[in-house]
mmCIF file of C-alpha atoms in Angstrom:
data_model
loop_
_atom_site.group_PDB
_atom_site.id
_atom_site.type_symbol
_atom_site.label_atom_id
_atom_site.label_comp_id
_atom_site.label_asym_id
_atom_site.label_seq_id
_atom_site.Cartn_x
_atom_site.Cartn_y
_atom_site.Cartn_z
ATOM 1 C CA MET A 214 168.926 139.936 141.561
ATOM 2 C CA ILE A 215 166.265 141.631 139.399
ATOM 3 C CA ASP A 216 164.891 138.258 138.272
ATOM 4 C CA LEU A 217 164.723 137.137 141.916
ATOM 5 C CA PHE A 218 162.893 140.337 142.859
ATOM 6 C CA ASN A 219 160.304 139.887 140.091
ATOM 7 C CA HIS A 220 159.854 136.238 141.062
ATOM 8 C CA MET A 221 159.153 137.344 144.637
ATOM 9 C CA ILE A 222 156.543 139.831 143.354
ATOM 10 C CA TYR A 223 154.885 137.051 141.313
ATOM 11 C CA LEU A 224 154.770 134.753 144.365
ATOM 12 C CA ALA A 225 153.280 137.598 146.419
ATOM 13 C CA ASP A 226 150.530 138.030 143.798
ATOM 14 C CA MET A 227 149.744 134.324 143.856
ATOM 15 C CA LYS A 228 149.783 134.273 147.667
ATOM 16 C CA LEU A 229 147.318 137.192 147.702
ATOM 17 C CA ILE A 230 144.894 135.203 145.548
ATOM 18 C CA LEU A 231 145.251 132.117 147.772
ATOM 19 C CA ILE A 232 144.750 134.083 151.018
ATOM 20 C CA LEU A 233 141.704 135.856 149.563
ATOM 21 C CA ILE A 234 140.051 132.623 148.416
ATOM 22 C CA ILE A 235 140.700 130.883 151.754
ATOM 23 C CA SER A 236 139.413 133.843 153.779
ATOM 24 C CA LEU A 237 136.290 134.243 151.635
ATOM 25 C CA SER A 238 135.447 130.556 152.033
ATOM 26 C CA TYR A 239 134.184 131.436 155.522
ATOM 27 C CA PHE A 240 131.369 133.554 154.072
ATOM 28 C CA GLY A 241 128.336 131.293 153.965
ATOM 29 C CA THR A 242 125.910 133.851 152.538
ATOM 30 C CA THR A 243 125.832 134.507 148.805
ATOM 31 C CA ASN A 244 125.868 137.928 147.189
ATOM 32 C CA ALA A 245 122.354 137.395 145.872
ATOM 33 C CA GLU A 246 121.016 136.745 149.393
ATOM 34 C CA LEU A 247 122.658 139.965 150.574
ATOM 35 C CA GLN A 248 121.255 141.873 147.566
ATOM 36 C CA HIS A 249 124.553 142.777 145.929
ATOM 37 C CA PRO A 250 123.703 145.282 143.139
ATOM 38 C CA GLY A 251 126.285 143.752 140.813
ATOM 39 C CA THR A 252 124.255 140.526 140.518
ATOM 40 C CA GLY A 253 121.628 142.439 138.515
ATOM 41 C CA SER A 254 121.618 145.187 135.904
ATOM 42 C CA PHE A 255 122.972 148.688 136.419
ATOM 43 C CA ILE A 256 124.458 151.726 134.738
ATOM 44 C CA GLU A 257 127.351 153.743 136.139
ATOM 45 C CA THR A 258 128.882 157.038 135.085
ATOM 46 C CA GLY A 259 131.672 159.133 136.543
ATOM 47 C CA ALA A 260 135.214 160.454 136.183
ATOM 48 C CA LEU A 261 138.482 158.566 135.913
ATOM 49 C CA GLN A 262 142.205 159.144 135.867
ATOM 50 C CA THR A 263 144.568 156.756 134.087
ATOM 51 C CA ARG A 264 148.359 156.522 134.225
ATOM 52 C CA ALA A 265 149.368 154.432 131.223
ATOM 53 C CA VAL A 266 152.427 152.233 130.705
ATOM 54 C CA TYR A 267 153.272 154.499 127.748
ATOM 55 C CA GLY A 268 154.017 157.367 130.134
ATOM 56 C CA TYR A 269 151.006 159.651 129.724
ATOM 57 C CA LYS A 270 148.182 160.513 132.146
ATOM 58 C CA VAL A 271 144.542 161.035 131.134
ATOM 59 C CA ASN A 272 141.580 162.552 133.002
ATOM 60 C CA THR A 273 138.209 161.866 131.425
ATOM 61 C CA PHE A 274 134.610 160.750 131.978
ATOM 62 C CA TYR A 275 133.277 157.203 131.600
ATOM 63 C CA GLY A 276 130.012 155.289 131.372
ATOM 64 C CA VAL A 277 129.548 151.562 132.071
ATOM 65 C CA PRO A 278 126.271 149.710 131.423
ATOM 66 C CA LYS A 279 125.564 146.174 132.629
ATOM 67 C CA PHE A 280 122.391 144.384 131.558
ATOM 68 C CA ASP A 281 121.460 140.738 132.103
ATOM 69 C CA TYR A 282 118.422 139.232 130.454
ATOM 70 C CA GLY A 283 118.050 135.474 130.398
ATOM 71 C CA ASP A 284 121.255 133.965 129.067
ATOM 72 C CA PHE A 285 122.323 137.164 127.308
ATOM 73 C CA SER A 286 124.391 139.860 129.003
ATOM 74 C CA ILE A 287 126.153 143.112 128.156
ATOM 75 C CA GLU A 288 128.810 144.610 130.385
ATOM 76 C CA GLY A 289 130.684 147.673 129.169
ATOM 77 C CA PHE A 290 131.816 146.798 125.647
ATOM 78 C CA ARG A 291 131.576 143.032 126.116
ATOM 79 C CA SER A 292 128.569 140.832 125.378
ATOM 80 C CA ASN A 293 128.104 137.095 125.782
ATOM 81 C CA TYR A 294 125.425 134.430 125.465
ATOM 82 C CA ASN A 295 125.281 131.259 127.587
ATOM 83 C CA LEU A 296 124.764 128.191 125.417
ATOM 84 C CA ILE A 297 125.157 126.028 128.520
ATOM 85 C CA SER A 298 123.585 127.454 131.644
ATOM 86 C CA SER A 299 123.073 126.112 135.157
ATOM 87 C CA ASP A 300 123.311 127.423 138.718
ATOM 88 C CA PHE A 301 126.917 126.209 138.846
ATOM 89 C CA ILE A 302 128.421 126.806 135.400
ATOM 90 C CA LYS A 303 127.738 128.919 132.329
ATOM 91 C CA ILE A 304 129.541 128.547 128.983
ATOM 92 C CA GLY A 305 129.079 130.502 125.791
ATOM 93 C CA PRO A 306 130.560 132.778 123.114
ATOM 94 C CA LEU A 307 131.634 136.347 123.806
ATOM 95 C CA LEU A 308 132.305 139.447 121.740
ATOM 96 C CA SER A 309 134.191 142.463 123.088
ATOM 97 C CA TYR A 310 135.690 145.655 121.754
ATOM 98 C CA ASN A 311 139.060 147.061 122.832
ATOM 99 C CA PHE A 312 139.652 150.756 122.311
ATOM 100 C CA ILE A 313 142.890 152.032 120.804
ATOM 101 C CA PRO A 314 145.757 151.429 123.276
ATOM 102 C CA TYR A 315 147.273 154.833 122.539
ATOM 103 C CA ASP A 316 147.129 157.775 120.146
ATOM 104 C CA GLN A 317 150.071 159.509 118.517
ATOM 105 C CA GLY A 318 149.044 162.745 120.193
ATOM 106 C CA ASP A 319 149.156 161.291 123.730
ATOM 107 C CA ILE A 320 152.886 161.946 124.284
ATOM 108 C CA ASP A 321 155.913 162.962 122.177
ATOM 109 C CA HIS A 322 157.570 159.544 121.885
ATOM 110 C CA LEU A 323 154.357 158.142 120.310
ATOM 111 C CA SER A 324 154.379 160.749 117.518
ATOM 112 C CA GLY A 325 153.847 159.124 114.129
ATOM 113 C CA MET A 326 152.442 155.890 115.592
ATOM 114 C CA LYS A 327 148.842 154.725 115.333
ATOM 115 C CA ARG A 328 146.866 151.699 116.453
ATOM 116 C CA ASN A 329 143.173 151.052 115.863
ATOM 117 C CA GLY A 330 140.685 149.565 118.275
ATOM 118 C CA PHE A 331 139.868 145.902 117.699
ATOM 119 C CA PHE A 332 137.290 143.214 118.472
ATOM 120 C CA GLU A 333 137.835 139.990 120.370
ATOM 121 C CA VAL A 334 135.755 136.843 119.875
ATOM 122 C CA GLY A 335 136.018 133.798 122.083
ATOM 123 C CA LEU A 336 134.543 131.526 124.708
ATOM 124 C CA LEU A 337 133.686 132.499 128.284
ATOM 125 C CA THR A 338 133.166 130.035 131.127
ATOM 126 C CA SER A 339 131.865 131.280 134.472
ATOM 127 C CA ILE A 340 131.739 129.048 137.537
ATOM 128 C CA SER A 341 129.685 130.051 140.583
ATOM 129 C CA LEU A 342 131.332 129.420 143.956
ATOM 130 C CA PRO A 343 129.853 129.978 147.435
ATOM 131 C CA PHE A 344 132.216 132.947 147.865
ATOM 132 C CA GLY A 345 132.471 134.428 144.375
ATOM 133 C CA GLN A 346 132.812 133.596 140.698
ATOM 134 C CA LEU A 347 135.601 132.096 138.634
ATOM 135 C CA PHE A 348 135.897 133.155 134.970
ATOM 136 C CA LEU A 349 137.915 131.388 132.266
ATOM 137 C CA GLN A 350 138.233 133.100 128.893
ATOM 138 C CA GLN A 351 139.980 132.250 125.650
ATOM 139 C CA SER A 352 139.682 134.688 122.763
ATOM 140 C CA LYS A 353 141.035 135.709 119.377
ATOM 141 C CA ALA A 354 142.044 139.365 119.023
ATOM 142 C CA LEU A 355 141.070 140.586 115.537
ATOM 143 C CA HIS A 356 143.776 143.182 114.937
ATOM 144 C CA ASP A 357 146.572 143.035 112.335
ATOM 145 C CA LEU A 358 148.011 139.502 112.573
ATOM 146 C CA PRO A 359 145.359 138.196 115.017
ATOM 147 C CA GLY A 360 146.491 136.797 118.354
ATOM 148 C CA TYR A 361 145.101 134.319 120.877
ATOM 149 C CA ASN A 362 144.768 135.387 124.504
ATOM 150 C CA TYR A 363 143.813 133.546 127.697
ATOM 151 C CA LYS A 364 142.475 134.873 131.018
ATOM 152 C CA ALA A 365 141.563 133.407 134.405
ATOM 153 C CA SER A 366 139.702 135.687 136.828
ATOM 154 C CA PHE A 367 138.201 135.470 140.283
ATOM 155 C CA GLY A 368 135.693 138.033 141.533
ATOM 156 C CA THR A 369 133.774 138.471 144.757
ATOM 157 C CA GLY A 370 131.958 140.986 146.948
ATOM 158 C CA ILE A 371 132.595 141.298 150.681
ATOM 159 C CA PRO A 372 129.904 142.964 152.839
ATOM 160 C CA LEU A 373 131.776 145.413 155.061
ATOM 161 C CA TYR A 374 128.974 147.216 156.886
ATOM 162 C CA LYS A 375 125.229 146.694 157.184
ATOM 163 C CA THR A 376 123.129 149.782 156.423
ATOM 164 C CA ALA A 377 119.372 150.283 156.825
ATOM 165 C CA LYS A 378 118.512 148.788 153.417
ATOM 166 C CA SER A 379 121.708 147.209 152.081
ATOM 167 C CA ASN A 380 125.452 146.837 152.674
ATOM 168 C CA ILE A 381 128.644 148.703 151.934
ATOM 169 C CA TRP A 382 130.550 146.341 149.648
ATOM 170 C CA LEU A 383 134.224 145.762 148.998
ATOM 171 C CA ASN A 384 134.412 144.285 145.495
ATOM 172 C CA VAL A 385 137.538 142.426 144.416
ATOM 173 C CA MET A 386 138.563 141.076 141.020
ATOM 174 C CA LEU A 387 141.878 139.292 140.454
ATOM 175 C CA GLU A 388 142.886 138.279 136.930
ATOM 176 C CA TYR A 389 145.869 136.608 135.317
ATOM 177 C CA ALA A 390 146.216 136.832 131.531
ATOM 178 C CA PHE A 391 148.528 135.365 128.889
ATOM 179 C CA ILE A 392 148.804 137.691 125.892
ATOM 180 C CA SER A 393 150.050 136.175 122.633
ATOM 181 C CA SER A 394 153.095 137.617 120.869
ATOM 182 C CA ASN A 395 150.948 139.083 118.069
ATOM 183 C CA THR A 396 148.740 141.016 120.486
ATOM 184 C CA SER A 397 151.677 142.029 122.676
ATOM 185 C CA ASN A 398 153.502 143.315 119.601
ATOM 186 C CA TYR A 399 150.373 145.229 118.534
ATOM 187 C CA LEU A 400 150.381 146.942 121.935
ATOM 188 C CA PHE A 401 154.110 147.500 122.511
ATOM 189 C CA GLY A 402 155.921 146.883 119.217
ATOM 190 C CA VAL A 403 157.509 149.418 116.867
ATOM 191 C CA ASN A 404 157.236 148.625 113.164
ATOM 192 C CA GLU A 405 159.912 149.392 110.581
ATOM 193 C CA SER A 406 157.865 152.307 109.218
ATOM 194 C CA GLU A 407 157.686 153.837 112.717
ATOM 195 C CA ILE A 408 161.429 153.993 113.407
ATOM 196 C CA THR A 409 162.961 157.344 114.409
ATOM 197 C CA LYS A 410 166.348 158.387 115.792
ATOM 198 C CA THR A 411 165.086 157.877 119.332
ATOM 199 C CA ARG A 412 162.642 155.040 118.628
ATOM 200 C CA PRO A 413 164.276 151.868 117.274
ATOM 201 C CA GLN A 414 162.348 148.969 115.807
ATOM 202 C CA PHE A 415 161.042 146.587 118.461
ATOM 203 C CA THR A 416 159.197 143.267 118.276
ATOM 204 C CA SER A 417 157.467 142.167 121.462
ATOM 205 C CA THR A 418 157.156 138.560 122.598
ATOM 206 C CA ARG A 419 154.124 137.210 124.437
ATOM 207 C CA SER A 420 153.279 138.979 127.693
ATOM 208 C CA LYS A 421 151.746 138.179 131.053
ATOM 209 C CA LEU A 422 149.395 140.514 132.868
ATOM 210 C CA PHE A 423 148.210 140.475 136.484
ATOM 211 C CA THR A 424 145.196 142.713 137.137
ATOM 212 C CA SER A 425 143.653 143.589 140.482
ATOM 213 C CA ILE A 426 140.490 145.672 140.850
ATOM 214 C CA TRP A 427 139.339 147.014 144.197
ATOM 215 C CA GLY A 428 135.950 148.717 144.443
ATOM 216 C CA LEU A 429 134.029 150.263 147.335
ATOM 217 C CA TRP A 430 130.273 150.480 146.665
ATOM 218 C CA THR A 431 128.261 152.570 149.132
ATOM 219 C CA PRO A 432 124.430 152.771 148.948
ATOM 220 C CA LEU A 433 122.691 156.132 148.759
ATOM 221 C CA ALA A 434 118.949 156.786 148.627
ATOM 222 C CA GLY A 435 116.763 154.360 146.670
ATOM 223 C CA ASN A 436 118.646 152.390 144.005
ATOM 224 C CA TRP A 437 121.542 154.864 143.825
ATOM 225 C CA TRP A 438 125.109 153.984 144.785
ATOM 226 C CA ILE A 439 128.402 155.871 144.878
ATOM 227 C CA ASN A 440 131.398 153.806 143.787
ATOM 228 C CA ALA A 441 135.147 154.203 144.068
ATOM 229 C CA THR A 442 137.284 151.782 142.032
ATOM 230 C CA TYR A 443 141.043 151.352 141.731
ATOM 231 C CA LYS A 444 142.406 149.145 138.931
ATOM 232 C CA ILE A 445 146.038 148.048 138.625
ATOM 233 C CA ASP A 446 147.453 146.283 135.534
ATOM 234 C CA LYS A 447 150.955 144.923 136.083
ATOM 235 C CA PHE A 448 152.755 143.532 133.004
ATOM 236 C CA ASN A 449 155.846 141.364 132.985
ATOM 237 C CA LYS A 450 159.150 143.280 133.065
ATOM 238 C CA GLU A 451 160.001 142.512 129.404
ATOM 239 C CA ILE A 452 157.675 145.245 128.116
ATOM 240 C CA ILE A 453 160.075 147.867 129.529
ATOM 241 C CA SER A 454 162.409 146.959 126.658
ATOM 242 C CA SER A 455 159.976 148.614 124.244
ATOM 243 C CA PRO A 456 161.023 152.194 123.356
ATOM 244 C CA ILE A 457 157.411 153.375 123.692
ATOM 245 C CA VAL A 458 156.913 151.973 127.221
ATOM 246 C CA ARG A 459 157.865 153.965 130.310
ATOM 247 C CA ARG A 460 156.531 151.806 133.142
ATOM 248 C CA ARG A 461 155.218 148.256 133.595
ATOM 249 C CA VAL A 462 152.169 149.267 135.666
ATOM 250 C CA ASP A 463 148.980 150.822 134.288
ATOM 251 C CA SER A 464 146.665 152.254 136.979
ATOM 252 C CA THR A 465 143.150 153.718 136.867
ATOM 253 C CA LEU A 466 141.136 155.486 139.573
ATOM 254 C CA MET A 467 137.373 155.813 139.020
ATOM 255 C CA ILE A 468 134.730 157.697 141.020
ATOM 256 C CA GLY A 469 131.183 157.095 139.811
ATOM 257 C CA LEU A 470 127.471 157.246 140.505
ATOM 258 C CA MET A 471 125.513 154.042 139.822
ATOM 259 C CA TYR A 472 121.822 153.239 139.425
ATOM 260 C CA SER A 473 120.842 149.599 140.016
ATOM 261 C CA PHE A 474 117.903 148.142 138.060
ATOM 262 C CA GLY A 475 118.022 144.847 139.942
ATOM 263 C CA ASN A 476 117.188 141.542 138.250
ATOM 264 C CA LEU A 477 115.406 142.272 134.935
ATOM 265 C CA ASN A 478 114.410 138.607 134.588
ATOM 266 C CA LYS A 479 111.914 138.829 137.442
#
């Protein structure tokens, strides 16, 4: 019964992607023509709240830069360069940094455990569609016992309401990822040296992750925007078997103020 329930959830996720793509195919105007601020460079800062799969909750501040110049781009802690570049497809290497997944001081059952942040190197392919962008990524995670990970993402912006100078945008990103056993074990495993009476040794197998990001971007005066973003990471049910995991869903709510620089290539 549980397996059937999880299968139904998976089919619902896939159906959501299909319905979204079909519905967005009716939009004949591109984001660039409607002056979507995400097609250029911007910087955003604000506050966020995260509820992690490990069971703790964090309230903190964040800052996200995005700069595009020619075939080089930086977004957050990821950079990439397009070796192949056209209006339809872009392909090139990427480098990103992943912060530590948890700290031993976050919650009692993580006491005595430590993981370091790590880099990822790989290849990013982005395909421009009339109603959004499709991203395909394969990368090598450079932590202890490196792992290979694969992601497929679809992102788009939907103009909800026309204002005097711009639009209120609903931004959507849907992503499906396959996480290798080495990376999954780095995130959710318990090594022999970390065993306690209440925390047995655990070795994680490869994981699957479905991510959905929903953002509402509302223009203010000039190039200023106020953004509200909700991010949901849903892992496969097997991670619950880990003694350091308390839930299979990681959620983040972000409220930020953004300044758009526009297209720096002009």
